[in-house]
Coordinates of C-alpha atoms and ligand atoms in Angstrom, one line a residue:
M1 CA -31.2 -49.3 -16.8
G2 CA -30.7 -53.0 -15.4
M3 CA -27.4 -51.8 -15.2
V4 CA -28.3 -49.3 -12.3
T5 CA -29.9 -51.6 -10.1
Q6 CA -27.4 -54.2 -9.9
A7 CA -24.4 -51.8 -9.3
M8 CA -26.7 -50.3 -6.4
D9 CA -27.9 -53.9 -5.0
G10 CA -25.8 -53.1 -2.3
V11 CA -28.0 -50.1 -1.3
G12 CA -30.9 -51.9 -2.5
S13 CA -34.5 -49.7 -3.0
E14 CA -36.6 -50.1 -6.0
P15 CA -35.6 -48.3 -8.9
G16 CA -36.5 -44.4 -9.7
A17 CA -37.0 -44.0 -6.0
F18 CA -34.5 -42.0 -5.3
G19 CA -35.0 -39.6 -8.3
K20 CA -39.3 -39.8 -7.7
R21 CA -38.3 -38.1 -4.3
I22 CA -36.2 -35.5 -5.6
M23 CA -38.2 -33.9 -8.2
E24 CA -41.0 -34.6 -5.5
L25 CA -39.1 -32.1 -2.9
A26 CA -37.5 -29.6 -5.5
E27 CA -41.9 -29.3 -6.0
R28 CA -42.2 -28.4 -2.6
L29 CA -38.8 -26.2 -2.1
A30 CA -40.5 -24.6 -5.2
Q31 CA -43.8 -22.9 -3.3
W32 CA -41.6 -20.7 -1.4
S33 CA -41.4 -17.7 -4.2
E34 CA -41.1 -13.8 -3.9
I35 CA -42.6 -13.7 -7.0
P36 CA -46.2 -15.0 -7.8
D37 CA -46.0 -16.1 -10.9
G38 CA -42.6 -18.0 -11.3
L39 CA -39.3 -18.6 -9.3
T40 CA -37.5 -16.0 -7.1
C41 CA -35.5 -16.8 -3.7
T42 CA -32.6 -14.7 -2.8
Y43 CA -30.5 -14.3 -0.2
L44 CA -32.5 -14.2 3.0
S45 CA -36.1 -13.3 1.5
H46 CA -39.0 -14.8 3.5
A47 CA -39.2 -17.4 0.7
H48 CA -35.6 -17.8 1.4
R49 CA -36.1 -18.3 5.2
S50 CA -38.5 -21.1 4.6
V51 CA -36.8 -22.9 1.9
A52 CA -34.4 -23.4 4.8
A53 CA -35.9 -24.1 7.7
E54 CA -37.8 -26.9 5.5
I55 CA -34.5 -28.2 4.2
R56 CA -33.0 -28.2 7.7
N57 CA -36.6 -30.2 8.8
W58 CA -36.0 -32.9 6.3
M59 CA -32.6 -33.1 7.2
R60 CA -33.5 -33.3 10.6
Q61 CA -36.1 -36.2 9.9
A62 CA -33.3 -38.2 8.1
G63 CA -31.2 -38.4 11.1
L64 CA -29.1 -35.9 10.5
V65 CA -27.5 -33.5 12.9
T66 CA -28.1 -29.9 11.1
E67 CA -28.3 -26.3 12.0
I68 CA -28.6 -23.4 10.0
D69 CA -25.1 -21.5 10.1
A70 CA -24.3 -17.8 10.8
V71 CA -24.3 -17.2 6.6
A72 CA -27.7 -19.1 6.1
N73 CA -26.5 -22.3 4.9
V74 CA -28.2 -25.6 6.0
V75 CA -25.4 -27.7 6.8
G76 CA -26.5 -31.9 8.1
R77 CA -24.0 -34.3 9.8
Y78 CA -24.7 -38.3 8.6
A79 CA -21.6 -39.0 11.1
A80 CA -19.2 -41.3 11.6
S81 CA -18.6 -43.1 14.8
D82 CA -15.1 -42.0 15.3
P83 CA -15.4 -37.6 15.7
A84 CA -11.5 -37.9 14.4
A85 CA -13.1 -38.7 11.1
R86 CA -12.4 -36.7 8.4
T87 CA -15.4 -35.2 6.5
L88 CA -16.6 -35.5 2.9
I89 CA -18.8 -32.5 1.9
V90 CA -22.0 -33.2 -0.7
A91 CA -23.5 -30.1 -1.1
S92 CA -24.6 -27.1 -3.4
H93 CA -27.2 -24.0 -3.2
Y94 CA -30.7 -23.2 -2.8
D95 CA -30.9 -19.9 -3.7
T96 CA -32.0 -18.6 -7.3
V97 CA -32.0 -16.1 -10.0
R98 CA -35.1 -14.3 -10.5
N99 CA -37.7 -16.3 -12.3
A100 CA -35.4 -19.6 -11.9
G101 CA -36.2 -23.2 -12.7
K102 CA -36.4 -25.8 -10.1
Y103 CA -33.4 -27.4 -10.4
D104 CA -30.1 -25.2 -10.3
G105 CA -28.8 -25.7 -7.2
R106 CA -31.8 -27.8 -5.9
L107 CA -31.0 -30.9 -7.7
G108 CA -27.9 -31.2 -5.7
V109 CA -29.1 -30.1 -2.4
L110 CA -32.1 -32.7 -2.6
T111 CA -29.4 -35.5 -4.0
A112 CA -27.5 -35.6 -1.7
L113 CA -30.6 -35.2 1.1
V114 CA -31.9 -38.7 -0.8
L115 CA -28.6 -40.2 -0.1
V116 CA -28.3 -39.7 3.5
E117 CA -32.1 -40.6 3.9
H118 CA -31.0 -44.2 2.4
L119 CA -27.8 -44.5 3.9
K120 CA -29.8 -44.0 7.5
R121 CA -32.4 -46.1 6.7
L122 CA -30.2 -49.1 5.9
G123 CA -28.1 -48.6 9.0
R124 CA -25.1 -47.9 6.6
E125 CA -22.5 -46.5 8.7
L126 CA -19.8 -44.6 7.1
P127 CA -15.9 -44.5 8.3
V128 CA -16.6 -40.5 7.3
H129 CA -18.4 -37.9 8.4
L130 CA -20.7 -36.9 5.2
D131 CA -21.5 -32.9 5.5
V132 CA -24.7 -32.0 3.4
I133 CA -25.1 -28.7 2.9
A134 CA -27.0 -26.4 1.3
F135 CA -25.2 -23.0 0.2
S136 CA -27.5 -20.1 0.7
E137 CA -26.3 -18.0 -1.8
E138 CA -24.3 -19.0 -5.0
E139 CA -26.0 -16.9 -7.8
G140 CA -24.6 -13.5 -6.1
V141 CA -28.5 -11.9 -7.1
R142 CA -29.7 -9.5 -4.0
F143 CA -25.8 -8.5 -3.5
S144 CA -24.0 -8.9 -6.8
S145 CA -21.2 -11.1 -5.0
S146 CA -21.9 -14.4 -5.6
F147 CA -20.8 -18.0 -3.4
L148 CA -21.5 -15.6 0.0
G149 CA -22.3 -19.5 1.7
S150 CA -19.8 -21.7 0.2
R151 CA -17.3 -18.8 0.7
A152 CA -17.4 -18.9 4.1
V153 CA -17.6 -22.8 5.1
A154 CA -14.5 -22.8 2.9
G155 CA -12.5 -19.8 4.9
R156 CA -12.7 -17.4 2.0
F157 CA -15.9 -14.8 3.3
D158 CA -13.9 -11.6 2.9
G159 CA -15.2 -9.1 5.7
K160 CA -15.7 -5.8 3.7
L161 CA -18.7 -8.1 1.8
L162 CA -21.0 -7.5 5.2
E163 CA -20.8 -3.4 3.4
R164 CA -21.9 -4.5 0.5
Q165 CA -25.9 -2.8 -0.3
D166 CA -28.8 -4.3 -2.0
A167 CA -30.7 -2.3 -4.2
D168 CA -32.8 -0.9 -1.3
G169 CA -29.5 0.4 0.2
H170 CA -29.5 -2.6 2.7
T171 CA -26.0 -3.8 3.9
L172 CA -25.7 -7.4 3.9
A173 CA -24.4 -7.2 8.0
A174 CA -27.9 -5.8 8.1
V175 CA -29.8 -8.0 6.4
M176 CA -28.2 -10.6 8.5
R177 CA -29.0 -9.6 11.6
D178 CA -32.6 -9.0 10.9
A179 CA -32.4 -12.7 10.0
G180 CA -31.2 -13.5 13.5
L181 CA -27.4 -14.6 11.8
D182 CA -24.7 -13.1 13.5
P183 CA -21.8 -11.7 10.8
A184 CA -19.2 -12.1 13.8
R185 CA -19.3 -15.6 14.1
I186 CA -18.9 -16.3 10.2
P187 CA -15.5 -17.0 10.8
T188 CA -16.0 -20.0 12.7
L189 CA -17.5 -21.5 9.9
A190 CA -14.1 -21.8 7.6
R191 CA -13.2 -25.9 7.5
R192 CA -9.8 -26.8 7.7
R193 CA -8.0 -28.6 4.9
E194 CA -6.3 -31.5 7.2
E195 CA -10.4 -32.1 8.7
L196 CA -12.0 -32.9 4.9
M197 CA -11.3 -35.6 2.5
G198 CA -13.4 -34.2 -0.8
Y199 CA -16.0 -32.3 -1.9
L200 CA -18.4 -33.7 -4.2
E201 CA -21.5 -31.6 -5.9
V202 CA -24.4 -33.1 -8.6
H203 CA -25.5 -29.8 -10.9
I204 CA -27.6 -29.6 -13.4
E205 CA -25.3 -29.5 -16.9
Q206 CA -27.4 -26.3 -17.8
G207 CA -26.0 -26.6 -21.5
P208 CA -26.9 -29.0 -24.4
V209 CA -23.8 -30.9 -24.7
L210 CA -25.6 -34.3 -22.1
L211 CA -28.9 -34.1 -24.1
E212 CA -27.7 -33.8 -28.0
E213 CA -25.2 -36.8 -27.0
G214 CA -28.3 -38.8 -25.0
L215 CA -26.3 -39.1 -22.1
P216 CA -28.0 -38.8 -18.4
V217 CA -25.0 -37.4 -16.7
G218 CA -21.8 -36.6 -17.3
I219 CA -18.5 -35.5 -15.4
V220 CA -17.2 -31.9 -15.1
S221 CA -13.5 -31.9 -16.2
A222 CA -13.1 -27.6 -15.3
I223 CA -15.5 -25.0 -13.8
A224 CA -15.0 -21.9 -16.4
G225 CA -13.7 -18.9 -14.1
S226 CA -15.5 -15.2 -14.5
V227 CA -15.2 -11.4 -14.3
R228 CA -18.2 -9.6 -13.4
S229 CA -18.0 -6.0 -13.3
S230 CA -21.2 -3.1 -13.1
V231 CA -20.7 -0.2 -15.7
T232 CA -22.1 3.6 -14.9
I233 CA -22.5 6.0 -17.9
T234 CA -22.7 9.0 -17.7
G235 CA -24.0 11.5 -20.5
T236 CA -26.4 14.8 -20.3
A237 CA -29.9 14.4 -20.1
G238 CA -32.2 16.2 -22.3
H239 CA -35.7 16.8 -24.1
A240 CA -35.8 14.4 -26.7
G241 CA -37.4 16.9 -29.1
T242 CA -35.5 19.8 -28.8
V243 CA -31.6 18.3 -29.0
P244 CA -30.2 17.8 -32.3
M245 CA -28.8 14.4 -32.4
T246 CA -25.3 15.7 -33.3
R247 CA -25.6 17.8 -29.6
R248 CA -26.2 14.4 -27.7
H249 CA -24.4 12.7 -25.2
D250 CA -26.7 9.9 -24.8
A251 CA -25.6 7.5 -21.8
A252 CA -27.9 4.6 -23.9
A253 CA -26.7 4.8 -27.0
A254 CA -23.4 4.8 -25.8
A255 CA -24.6 2.1 -23.9
A256 CA -25.8 0.2 -26.5
E257 CA -22.7 0.6 -28.6
L258 CA -20.9 -1.6 -25.6
V259 CA -23.6 -4.2 -25.8
L260 CA -23.2 -4.8 -29.4
Y261 CA -19.0 -4.8 -29.0
V262 CA -19.4 -7.1 -26.0
E263 CA -20.6 -9.2 -28.1
R264 CA -18.5 -9.3 -30.9
R265 CA -15.6 -9.6 -28.8
C266 CA -16.5 -12.6 -27.1
A267 CA -18.3 -14.3 -29.9
Q268 CA -14.6 -14.5 -31.5
E269 CA -13.1 -17.2 -29.1
P270 CA -15.0 -20.7 -28.9
T271 CA -15.2 -20.8 -25.3
L272 CA -15.8 -17.0 -24.5
V273 CA -19.0 -15.8 -23.7
G274 CA -19.8 -11.9 -22.6
T275 CA -23.6 -11.2 -21.0
V276 CA -24.8 -7.9 -20.3
G277 CA -27.8 -9.1 -18.3
Q278 CA -28.8 -5.9 -17.0
F279 CA -29.4 -2.6 -18.1
F280 CA -31.4 0.4 -16.5
V281 CA -31.6 4.2 -17.4
P282 CA -32.7 5.3 -14.1
N283 CA -35.6 7.9 -13.8
G284 CA -35.8 7.3 -17.4
A285 CA -38.8 8.5 -19.8
T286 CA -39.7 8.2 -22.8
N287 CA -39.3 12.0 -23.9
I288 CA -36.3 12.7 -21.9
I289 CA -32.7 11.3 -23.4
P290 CA -30.6 9.6 -20.8
G291 CA -28.4 11.1 -18.7
R292 CA -27.2 7.6 -17.0
C293 CA -27.3 4.5 -17.7
E294 CA -26.1 1.6 -15.3
L295 CA -25.2 -2.2 -16.6
T296 CA -23.7 -5.2 -15.6
L297 CA -21.1 -6.9 -17.4
D298 CA -20.2 -11.0 -17.1
I299 CA -17.3 -12.7 -19.2
R300 CA -16.2 -15.6 -19.0
A301 CA -13.8 -18.6 -20.9
G302 CA -12.4 -22.2 -20.8
D303 CA -8.6 -20.4 -19.6
D304 CA -8.2 -17.3 -17.9
A305 CA -6.0 -15.8 -20.8
A306 CA -8.5 -15.4 -23.1
R307 CA -11.2 -14.2 -20.8
D308 CA -8.8 -11.4 -19.4
A309 CA -7.6 -10.3 -23.4
A310 CA -11.3 -10.2 -23.7
V311 CA -11.7 -8.2 -20.3
S312 CA -8.7 -5.8 -21.7
D313 CA -10.4 -5.6 -24.9
V314 CA -13.7 -4.4 -23.9
A315 CA -11.7 -1.8 -21.1
A316 CA -10.1 -0.2 -24.5
E317 CA -13.6 0.1 -26.3
I318 CA -14.8 1.8 -23.0
A319 CA -12.5 4.9 -23.1
R320 CA -12.7 5.3 -27.1
I321 CA -16.6 5.1 -26.7
A322 CA -16.3 7.9 -24.1
A323 CA -14.2 9.9 -26.1
R324 CA -16.4 9.5 -29.1
R325 CA -19.6 10.1 -27.4
G326 CA -18.7 12.8 -24.8
V327 CA -20.0 10.5 -21.9
S328 CA -17.7 9.2 -19.0
I329 CA -18.0 5.4 -18.3
E330 CA -16.7 4.3 -15.2
S331 CA -16.3 0.0 -15.0
R332 CA -16.2 -1.4 -11.3
E333 CA -14.6 -5.0 -11.1
V334 CA -17.6 -6.4 -8.5
Q335 CA -15.7 -10.0 -8.5
R336 CA -13.7 -11.9 -10.5
T337 CA -13.0 -16.0 -9.7
A338 CA -10.5 -18.1 -11.5
T339 CA -11.5 -21.8 -13.3
V340 CA -11.1 -23.9 -11.7
P341 CA -10.4 -27.8 -12.9
C342 CA -11.6 -30.6 -11.3
S343 CA -9.4 -33.1 -9.2
P344 CA -8.7 -35.9 -11.7
R345 CA -8.8 -38.4 -9.0
L346 CA -12.2 -37.6 -7.9
Q347 CA -13.6 -37.1 -11.8
S348 CA -11.8 -41.1 -12.5
L349 CA -14.2 -42.0 -9.3
L350 CA -16.9 -40.5 -10.8
A351 CA -16.3 -41.9 -14.4
D352 CA -16.1 -45.4 -12.6
A353 CA -18.8 -45.2 -10.9
V354 CA -20.8 -43.8 -13.9
A355 CA -19.4 -46.6 -16.2
R356 CA -20.8 -49.7 -13.1
A357 CA -24.3 -48.0 -14.1
G358 CA -23.8 -48.9 -17.6
I359 CA -23.0 -45.4 -19.1
T360 CA -20.3 -43.8 -21.3
P361 CA -18.1 -41.6 -18.8
R362 CA -18.7 -38.0 -20.6
H363 CA -16.3 -35.5 -19.0
L364 CA -17.0 -31.5 -19.9
P365 CA -16.3 -28.7 -18.9
S366 CA -18.8 -26.1 -16.7
G367 CA -19.4 -22.7 -18.4
A368 CA -21.5 -22.2 -15.5
G369 CA -19.5 -21.0 -11.7
H370 CA -20.5 -23.7 -9.1
D371 CA -20.1 -23.5 -5.4
A372 CA -17.5 -26.5 -5.8
M373 CA -14.9 -23.1 -7.3
M374 CA -14.4 -21.9 -3.3
F375 CA -13.3 -25.4 -2.2
D376 CA -10.2 -25.8 -4.9
G377 CA -7.2 -25.7 -2.9
L378 CA -8.5 -27.0 0.4
T379 CA -9.7 -30.0 -1.0
D380 CA -9.9 -32.4 -4.1
V381 CA -13.5 -31.3 -5.6
A382 CA -15.4 -32.5 -8.3
M383 CA -18.7 -32.5 -9.9
L384 CA -21.7 -35.1 -11.8
F385 CA -23.5 -33.1 -14.0
V386 CA -27.5 -34.0 -15.0
R387 CA -28.8 -33.5 -18.4
C388 CA -31.3 -30.6 -19.2
G389 CA -34.2 -30.8 -21.3
N390 CA -35.6 -28.1 -23.8
G391 CA -32.2 -27.4 -25.4
G392 CA -31.0 -27.7 -22.1
V393 CA -32.0 -24.2 -21.1
S394 CA -31.6 -22.8 -17.5
H395 CA -31.6 -20.0 -15.3
S396 CA -35.4 -19.8 -16.9
P397 CA -38.7 -21.4 -15.8
R398 CA -37.8 -23.6 -18.7
E399 CA -35.1 -25.5 -17.2
I400 CA -36.5 -29.2 -17.0
I401 CA -34.7 -32.4 -16.1
T402 CA -36.2 -35.7 -15.6
A403 CA -36.9 -38.2 -12.7
E404 CA -34.7 -41.0 -14.6
D405 CA -31.8 -39.1 -14.8
A406 CA -32.0 -37.5 -11.8
D407 CA -32.4 -41.4 -10.2
I408 CA -29.6 -42.2 -12.4
A409 CA -27.2 -39.5 -10.9
A410 CA -28.2 -40.3 -7.2
R411 CA -27.3 -43.9 -7.8
V412 CA -24.1 -42.9 -9.8
M413 CA -23.1 -40.5 -6.8
L414 CA -23.8 -43.3 -3.7
D415 CA -21.5 -45.5 -5.6
A416 CA -19.1 -42.9 -5.8
V417 CA -19.2 -41.4 -2.4
L418 CA -19.4 -45.5 -0.8
R419 CA -16.0 -45.7 -2.9
L420 CA -14.5 -42.8 -1.8
A421 CA -15.4 -43.1 2.0
E422 CA -14.0 -46.3 1.8
T423 CA -10.9 -44.8 1.1
S424 CA -10.7 -42.5 4.4
Ligands
HGY1 O1 -23.6 -17.5 -12.6 C1 -23.2 -18.6 -13.0 O2 -22.7 -19.6 -13.2 C2 -24.2 -19.7 -12.0 O3 -25.2 -19.9 -12.2 N1 -24.4 -18.6 -10.4
MN2 MN1 -27.4 -20.7 -11.4
MN3 MN1 -26.1 -23.3 -9.7

């Protein structure tokens, strides 16, 4: 793609070099996992802390002033000569879901790293501070609350989260302290509006649009908000062989009816999606009628009104199922994020950089949530999506991108960062 090299002449480096390095580093980070046969890297596990240490080493080697902060974000600053300069954040997350792909979050962290390595190599100083941040916890796997890392930097960390418990009953505060972190310092991480000049994030699309349209990158127009709930259904346990079907209050059967209702209701509108990602019968056994069933609900849409209408319909159906089956159903909302429009100014900055790279700018919404959402209202945010292979699959070991696309994204992002920095 000749245009890309021309567009980036000012920054040099042979074509493909950024992408090759990004893929190599992603492979190295994937070696740390909580499971032997795949990639799981959840908040403050041994694997998670090893990944943080490695990213910090790479940032230090790139000449960044680096620290692991009070929530285990890895923060590297490529400083401007003027200490009072404003700051541009280029970031994403390094934690993963269970049995994850190698690029969700990490592509954005490594792209930011490769950009500053390059600026350093060129001795190219910027009129703004460039903060590369690897957020420690975006997925919400261990403590059922997403964006812990970016919440802290955006000043949106609710201290009550520290009492959240993981599956083993460990509180977030205790796990942080065991990792040598001081929860009391979390408020000091919050950035002030006046010190920021913007937030940019590169992320895999986690969908099929760019793949189907033959585009390596796209510009995110808006990021869908979600409502996450945990549902507990209590019925009556009993002997699988002796309780007639007409006398049962089977918690798992009630849960199954709810799952199918969520699927039916969320199929009614194009951008509406509903997922029961966890479905668990505690102390279940083949010959016991489930007396209890625990499940999670995740409902999202391109606009909050459509999502909220679905959430209230699901709540009404929960009451109907409970009455019909003689079970009790408790649904507890654990997280709600509003849909976030990306900054038109930064979207056109990215679109211009994409066009200069000889690629048709394509704006598209994100069904997935991202750390960028936490900075809405604090500074302008924008995201650059990178094409996923294998039909766009993500949150799966089959997640895949190409080094060529990663290289294009890095060059486009570098172009955008340089132009944005000049406007500071
Ligand atoms: O769930 C999400 O949308 C993101 O992957 N955390
Ligand atoms: Mn994810
Ligand atoms: Mn992600």
